[in-house]
């Protein structure tokens, strides 16, 4: 399926100089091989990586992790912050 964040990745590939067809196949390879499950129904892999990010934040920056947890339970803020980074593969 298609997720809105894929457009940032596709645009990056095109701006990096890839021909359209090459950019398309590169996008397919990224989605299928590098981040499988990020763009499937339910986005389970992306959600898992959001939880990993929240845990790492609590380990390495405990004051920040605690502050974000007080803003909203269940690492919602960490998920909001990290989802754009993860789903655009840091190109945005």
mmCIF file of N, CA and C in Angstrom:
data_model
loop_
_atom_site.group_PDB
_atom_site.id
_atom_site.type_symbol
_atom_site.label_atom_id
_atom_site.label_comp_id
_atom_site.label_asym_id
_atom_site.label_seq_id
_atom_site.Cartn_x
_atom_site.Cartn_y
_atom_site.Cartn_z
ATOM 1 N N UNK A 1 0.806 -1.181 0.000
ATOM 2 C CA UNK A 1 0.000 0.000 0.000
ATOM 3 C C UNK A 1 0.856 1.254 0.000
ATOM 4 N N UNK A 2 0.197 2.353 -0.133
ATOM 5 C CA UNK A 2 0.861 3.656 -0.179
ATOM 6 C C UNK A 2 0.583 4.405 1.107
ATOM 7 N N UNK A 3 1.605 5.022 1.644
ATOM 8 C CA UNK A 3 1.446 5.912 2.794
ATOM 9 C C UNK A 3 1.984 7.280 2.382
ATOM 10 N N UNK A 4 1.395 8.315 2.924
ATOM 11 C CA UNK A 4 1.728 9.658 2.497
ATOM 12 C C UNK A 4 3.220 9.964 2.625
ATOM 13 N N UNK A 5 3.882 9.405 3.594
ATOM 14 C CA UNK A 5 5.299 9.698 3.795
ATOM 15 C C UNK A 5 6.186 9.160 2.677
ATOM 16 N N UNK A 6 5.676 8.238 1.878
ATOM 17 C CA UNK A 6 6.473 7.699 0.778
ATOM 18 C C UNK A 6 6.839 8.784 -0.234
ATOM 19 N N UNK A 7 6.006 9.826 -0.343
ATOM 20 C CA UNK A 7 6.291 10.871 -1.318
ATOM 21 C C UNK A 7 7.596 11.596 -0.990
ATOM 22 N N UNK A 8 7.932 11.738 0.289
ATOM 23 C CA UNK A 8 9.181 12.388 0.661
ATOM 24 C C UNK A 8 10.377 11.544 0.222
ATOM 25 N N UNK A 9 10.261 10.234 0.383
ATOM 26 C CA UNK A 9 11.337 9.335 -0.021
ATOM 27 C C UNK A 9 11.499 9.358 -1.537
ATOM 28 N N UNK A 10 10.370 9.271 -2.253
ATOM 29 C CA UNK A 10 10.418 9.294 -3.720
ATOM 30 C C UNK A 10 11.014 10.616 -4.218
ATOM 31 N N UNK A 11 10.600 11.724 -3.624
ATOM 32 C CA UNK A 11 11.131 13.028 -4.022
ATOM 33 C C UNK A 11 12.636 13.103 -3.769
ATOM 34 N N UNK A 12 13.067 12.589 -2.633
ATOM 35 C CA UNK A 12 14.497 12.587 -2.328
ATOM 36 C C UNK A 12 15.278 11.801 -3.375
ATOM 37 N N UNK A 13 14.766 10.644 -3.743
ATOM 38 C CA UNK A 13 15.454 9.821 -4.734
ATOM 39 C C UNK A 13 15.547 10.538 -6.081
ATOM 40 N N UNK A 14 14.473 11.211 -6.457
ATOM 41 C CA UNK A 14 14.484 11.946 -7.719
ATOM 42 C C UNK A 14 15.421 13.140 -7.649
ATOM 43 N N UNK A 15 15.405 13.851 -6.534
ATOM 44 C CA UNK A 15 16.300 14.999 -6.374
ATOM 45 C C UNK A 15 17.760 14.574 -6.286
ATOM 46 N N UNK A 16 17.994 13.348 -5.846
ATOM 47 C CA UNK A 16 19.359 12.818 -5.784
ATOM 48 C C UNK A 16 19.881 12.449 -7.168
ATOM 49 N N UNK A 17 19.006 12.513 -8.167
ATOM 50 C CA UNK A 17 19.440 12.307 -9.539
ATOM 51 C C UNK A 17 19.038 11.002 -10.181
ATOM 52 N N UNK A 18 18.267 10.179 -9.480
ATOM 53 C CA UNK A 18 17.836 8.924 -10.079
ATOM 54 C C UNK A 18 16.791 9.181 -11.156
ATOM 55 N N UNK A 19 16.832 8.367 -12.214
ATOM 56 C CA UNK A 19 15.769 8.429 -13.217
ATOM 57 C C UNK A 19 14.480 7.934 -12.562
ATOM 58 N N UNK A 20 13.340 8.287 -13.133
ATOM 59 C CA UNK A 20 12.053 7.936 -12.520
ATOM 60 C C UNK A 20 11.911 6.448 -12.268
ATOM 61 N N UNK A 21 12.243 5.645 -13.255
ATOM 62 C CA UNK A 21 12.096 4.198 -13.083
ATOM 63 C C UNK A 21 13.045 3.678 -12.004
ATOM 64 N N UNK A 22 14.273 4.173 -11.998
ATOM 65 C CA UNK A 22 15.228 3.751 -10.973
ATOM 66 C C UNK A 22 14.765 4.172 -9.585
ATOM 67 N N UNK A 23 14.217 5.384 -9.486
ATOM 68 C CA UNK A 23 13.689 5.866 -8.199
ATOM 69 C C UNK A 23 12.536 4.976 -7.736
ATOM 70 N N UNK A 24 11.686 4.580 -8.659
ATOM 71 C CA UNK A 24 10.563 3.694 -8.332
ATOM 72 C C UNK A 24 11.068 2.367 -7.768
ATOM 73 N N UNK A 25 12.017 1.730 -8.468
ATOM 74 C CA UNK A 25 12.509 0.431 -8.019
ATOM 75 C C UNK A 25 13.318 0.553 -6.733
ATOM 76 N N UNK A 26 13.988 1.662 -6.556
ATOM 77 C CA UNK A 26 14.707 1.893 -5.299
ATOM 78 C C UNK A 26 13.719 2.035 -4.143
ATOM 79 N N UNK A 27 12.624 2.749 -4.393
ATOM 80 C CA UNK A 27 11.579 2.895 -3.380
ATOM 81 C C UNK A 27 10.990 1.533 -3.024
ATOM 82 N N UNK A 28 10.729 0.722 -4.031
ATOM 83 C CA UNK A 28 10.209 -0.630 -3.791
ATOM 84 C C UNK A 28 11.189 -1.424 -2.927
ATOM 85 N N UNK A 29 12.480 -1.358 -3.256
ATOM 86 C CA UNK A 29 13.489 -2.100 -2.489
ATOM 87 C C UNK A 29 13.558 -1.596 -1.049
ATOM 88 N N UNK A 30 13.511 -0.294 -0.865
ATOM 89 C CA UNK A 30 13.540 0.258 0.496
ATOM 90 C C UNK A 30 12.348 -0.232 1.308
ATOM 91 N N UNK A 31 11.169 -0.144 0.716
ATOM 92 C CA UNK A 31 9.942 -0.520 1.431
ATOM 93 C C UNK A 31 9.904 -2.021 1.722
ATOM 94 N N UNK A 32 10.303 -2.823 0.763
ATOM 95 C CA UNK A 32 10.204 -4.281 0.925
ATOM 96 C C UNK A 32 11.361 -4.895 1.707
ATOM 97 N N UNK A 33 12.576 -4.317 1.571
ATOM 98 C CA UNK A 33 13.756 -4.976 2.142
ATOM 99 C C UNK A 33 14.356 -4.247 3.337
ATOM 100 N N UNK A 34 14.361 -2.930 3.307
ATOM 101 C CA UNK A 34 15.009 -2.172 4.384
ATOM 102 C C UNK A 34 14.049 -1.957 5.547
ATOM 103 N N UNK A 35 12.826 -1.589 5.255
ATOM 104 C CA UNK A 35 11.847 -1.339 6.324
ATOM 105 C C UNK A 35 10.552 -2.131 6.087
ATOM 106 N N UNK A 36 10.660 -3.460 6.009
ATOM 107 C CA UNK A 36 9.432 -4.241 5.812
ATOM 108 C C UNK A 36 8.498 -4.053 6.998
ATOM 109 N N UNK A 37 7.231 -3.913 6.710
ATOM 110 C CA UNK A 37 6.240 -3.728 7.764
ATOM 111 C C UNK A 37 5.979 -2.275 8.128
ATOM 112 N N UNK A 38 6.804 -1.364 7.617
ATOM 113 C CA UNK A 38 6.570 0.056 7.902
ATOM 114 C C UNK A 38 5.314 0.556 7.202
ATOM 115 N N UNK A 39 5.068 0.089 5.988
ATOM 116 C CA UNK A 39 3.980 0.623 5.183
ATOM 117 C C UNK A 39 2.881 -0.397 4.929
ATOM 118 N N UNK A 40 2.912 -1.499 5.652
ATOM 119 C CA UNK A 40 1.835 -2.479 5.531
ATOM 120 C C UNK A 40 0.672 -2.038 6.410
ATOM 121 N N UNK A 41 -0.453 -2.694 6.245
ATOM 122 C CA UNK A 41 -1.636 -2.335 7.035
ATOM 123 C C UNK A 41 -1.315 -2.460 8.523
ATOM 124 N N UNK A 42 -1.576 -1.412 9.254
ATOM 125 C CA UNK A 42 -1.311 -1.384 10.682
ATOM 126 C C UNK A 42 0.072 -0.854 11.038
ATOM 127 N N UNK A 43 0.975 -0.827 10.061
ATOM 128 C CA UNK A 43 2.331 -0.292 10.240
ATOM 129 C C UNK A 43 3.010 -0.835 11.498
ATOM 130 N N UNK A 44 2.934 -2.132 11.689
ATOM 131 C CA UNK A 44 3.438 -2.757 12.913
ATOM 132 C C UNK A 44 4.921 -2.506 13.149
ATOM 133 N N UNK A 45 5.738 -2.605 12.104
ATOM 134 C CA UNK A 45 7.178 -2.419 12.280
ATOM 135 C C UNK A 45 7.507 -0.976 12.658
ATOM 136 N N UNK A 46 6.818 -0.030 12.058
ATOM 137 C CA UNK A 46 7.047 1.381 12.394
ATOM 138 C C UNK A 46 6.642 1.652 13.839
ATOM 139 N N UNK A 47 5.539 1.069 14.264
ATOM 140 C CA UNK A 47 5.101 1.252 15.656
ATOM 141 C C UNK A 47 6.093 0.629 16.632
ATOM 142 N N UNK A 48 6.643 -0.513 16.260
ATOM 143 C CA UNK A 48 7.660 -1.146 17.101
ATOM 144 C C UNK A 48 8.884 -0.241 17.232
ATOM 145 N N UNK A 49 9.333 0.317 16.119
ATOM 146 C CA UNK A 49 10.493 1.207 16.164
ATOM 147 C C UNK A 49 10.201 2.487 16.943
ATOM 148 N N UNK A 50 8.959 2.940 16.945
ATOM 149 C CA UNK A 50 8.582 4.085 17.781
ATOM 150 C C UNK A 50 8.743 3.735 19.259
ATOM 151 N N UNK A 51 8.358 2.515 19.625
ATOM 152 C CA UNK A 51 8.524 2.087 21.019
ATOM 153 C C UNK A 51 10.004 1.934 21.372
ATOM 154 N N UNK A 52 10.791 1.448 20.420
ATOM 155 C CA UNK A 52 12.240 1.346 20.642
ATOM 156 C C UNK A 52 12.820 2.739 20.859
ATOM 157 N N UNK A 53 12.414 3.703 20.038
ATOM 158 C CA UNK A 53 12.882 5.074 20.207
ATOM 159 C C UNK A 53 12.536 5.603 21.600
ATOM 160 N N UNK A 54 11.309 5.377 22.036
ATOM 161 C CA UNK A 54 10.885 5.845 23.360
ATOM 162 C C UNK A 54 11.728 5.199 24.456
ATOM 163 N N UNK A 55 12.000 3.915 24.329
ATOM 164 C CA UNK A 55 12.818 3.220 25.334
ATOM 165 C C UNK A 55 14.245 3.757 25.353
ATOM 166 N N UNK A 56 14.818 3.946 24.180
ATOM 167 C CA UNK A 56 16.173 4.501 24.108
ATOM 168 C C UNK A 56 16.240 5.914 24.675
ATOM 169 N N UNK A 57 15.189 6.670 24.438
ATOM 170 C CA UNK A 57 15.127 8.019 24.999
ATOM 171 C C UNK A 57 15.126 7.962 26.521
ATOM 172 N N UNK A 58 14.347 7.052 27.088
ATOM 173 C CA UNK A 58 14.311 6.885 28.551
ATOM 174 C C UNK A 58 15.664 6.428 29.106
ATOM 175 N N UNK A 59 16.378 5.610 28.349
ATOM 176 C CA UNK A 59 17.681 5.107 28.811
ATOM 177 C C UNK A 59 18.758 6.181 28.721
ATOM 178 N N UNK A 60 18.828 6.857 27.574
ATOM 179 C CA UNK A 60 19.948 7.764 27.329
ATOM 180 C C UNK A 60 19.681 9.209 27.735
ATOM 181 N N UNK A 61 18.428 9.613 27.736
ATOM 182 C CA UNK A 61 18.037 10.963 28.173
ATOM 183 C C UNK A 61 16.844 10.839 29.109
ATOM 184 N N UNK A 62 17.053 10.288 30.308
ATOM 185 C CA UNK A 62 15.928 9.982 31.190
ATOM 186 C C UNK A 62 15.079 11.199 31.553
ATOM 187 N N UNK A 63 15.681 12.351 31.714
ATOM 188 C CA UNK A 63 14.896 13.541 32.065
ATOM 189 C C UNK A 63 13.943 13.909 30.926
ATOM 190 N N UNK A 64 14.421 13.816 29.701
ATOM 191 C CA UNK A 64 13.569 14.117 28.541
ATOM 192 C C UNK A 64 12.472 13.062 28.414
ATOM 193 N N UNK A 65 12.849 11.788 28.545
ATOM 194 C CA UNK A 65 11.853 10.719 28.459
ATOM 195 C C UNK A 65 10.771 10.860 29.510
ATOM 196 N N UNK A 66 11.158 11.183 30.726
ATOM 197 C CA UNK A 66 10.183 11.373 31.802
ATOM 198 C C UNK A 66 9.286 12.575 31.530
ATOM 199 N N UNK A 67 9.879 13.649 31.033
ATOM 200 C CA UNK A 67 9.081 14.848 30.724
ATOM 201 C C UNK A 67 8.037 14.537 29.655
ATOM 202 N N UNK A 68 8.443 13.842 28.590
ATOM 203 C CA UNK A 68 7.502 13.499 27.527
ATOM 204 C C UNK A 68 6.421 12.558 28.036
ATOM 205 N N UNK A 69 6.784 11.672 28.945
ATOM 206 C CA UNK A 69 5.799 10.742 29.515
ATOM 207 C C UNK A 69 4.781 11.479 30.376
ATOM 208 N N UNK A 70 5.201 12.558 31.041
ATOM 209 C CA UNK A 70 4.251 13.328 31.852
ATOM 210 C C UNK A 70 3.291 14.130 30.988
ATOM 211 N N UNK A 71 3.712 14.453 29.750
ATOM 212 C CA UNK A 71 2.825 15.186 28.844
ATOM 213 C C UNK A 71 1.665 14.327 28.371
ATOM 214 N N UNK A 72 1.944 13.056 28.121
ATOM 215 C CA UNK A 72 0.914 12.128 27.658
ATOM 216 C C UNK A 72 1.377 10.707 27.961
ATOM 217 N N UNK A 73 0.470 9.847 28.380
ATOM 218 C CA UNK A 73 0.850 8.468 28.722
ATOM 219 C C UNK A 73 1.144 7.626 27.487
ATOM 220 N N UNK A 74 1.681 6.455 27.716
ATOM 221 C CA UNK A 74 1.892 5.429 26.680
ATOM 222 C C UNK A 74 2.803 5.883 25.553
ATOM 223 N N UNK A 75 3.728 6.782 25.846
ATOM 224 C CA UNK A 75 4.704 7.247 24.848
ATOM 225 C C UNK A 75 4.070 7.829 23.590
ATOM 226 N N UNK A 76 2.911 8.437 23.751
ATOM 227 C CA UNK A 76 2.224 9.040 22.603
ATOM 228 C C UNK A 76 3.077 10.144 21.993
ATOM 229 N N UNK A 77 3.661 10.997 22.832
ATOM 230 C CA UNK A 77 4.473 12.106 22.328
ATOM 231 C C UNK A 77 5.695 11.574 21.581
ATOM 232 N N UNK A 78 6.345 10.564 22.122
ATOM 233 C CA UNK A 78 7.496 9.964 21.434
ATOM 234 C C UNK A 78 7.081 9.393 20.083
ATOM 235 N N UNK A 79 5.915 8.796 20.036
ATOM 236 C CA UNK A 79 5.405 8.255 18.778
ATOM 237 C C UNK A 79 5.141 9.343 17.755
ATOM 238 N N UNK A 80 4.577 10.438 18.216
ATOM 239 C CA UNK A 80 4.304 11.556 17.310
ATOM 240 C C UNK A 80 5.615 12.135 16.789
ATOM 241 N N UNK A 81 6.567 12.310 17.676
ATOM 242 C CA UNK A 81 7.857 12.880 17.285
ATOM 243 C C UNK A 81 8.593 11.961 16.315
ATOM 244 N N UNK A 82 8.657 10.688 16.635
ATOM 245 C CA UNK A 82 9.478 9.773 15.844
ATOM 246 C C UNK A 82 8.804 9.266 14.574
ATOM 247 N N UNK A 83 7.489 9.304 14.494
ATOM 248 C CA UNK A 83 6.819 8.716 13.333
ATOM 249 C C UNK A 83 7.227 9.389 12.030
ATOM 250 N N UNK A 84 7.312 10.695 12.007
ATOM 251 C CA UNK A 84 7.697 11.375 10.768
ATOM 252 C C UNK A 84 9.137 11.044 10.399
ATOM 253 N N UNK A 85 10.034 11.017 11.374
ATOM 254 C CA UNK A 85 11.421 10.666 11.094
ATOM 255 C C UNK A 85 11.511 9.264 10.520
ATOM 256 N N UNK A 86 10.847 8.322 11.171
ATOM 257 C CA UNK A 86 10.956 6.926 10.758
ATOM 258 C C UNK A 86 10.290 6.675 9.404
ATOM 259 N N UNK A 87 9.080 7.172 9.226
ATOM 260 C CA UNK A 87 8.340 6.879 7.996
ATOM 261 C C UNK A 87 8.924 7.575 6.771
ATOM 262 N N UNK A 88 9.646 8.667 6.971
ATOM 263 C CA UNK A 88 10.293 9.314 5.827
ATOM 264 C C UNK A 88 11.770 8.900 5.739
ATOM 265 N N UNK A 89 12.180 7.951 6.562
ATOM 266 C CA UNK A 89 13.555 7.452 6.589
ATOM 267 C C UNK A 89 14.552 8.612 6.771
ATOM 268 N N UNK A 90 14.149 9.575 7.564
ATOM 269 C CA UNK A 90 14.988 10.719 7.936
ATOM 270 C C UNK A 90 15.313 11.674 6.794
ATOM 271 N N UNK A 91 14.603 11.600 5.674
ATOM 272 C CA UNK A 91 14.886 12.525 4.571
ATOM 273 C C UNK A 91 14.126 13.834 4.713
ATOM 274 N N UNK A 92 13.144 13.890 5.592
ATOM 275 C CA UNK A 92 12.346 15.103 5.735
ATOM 276 C C UNK A 92 12.876 15.918 6.905
#
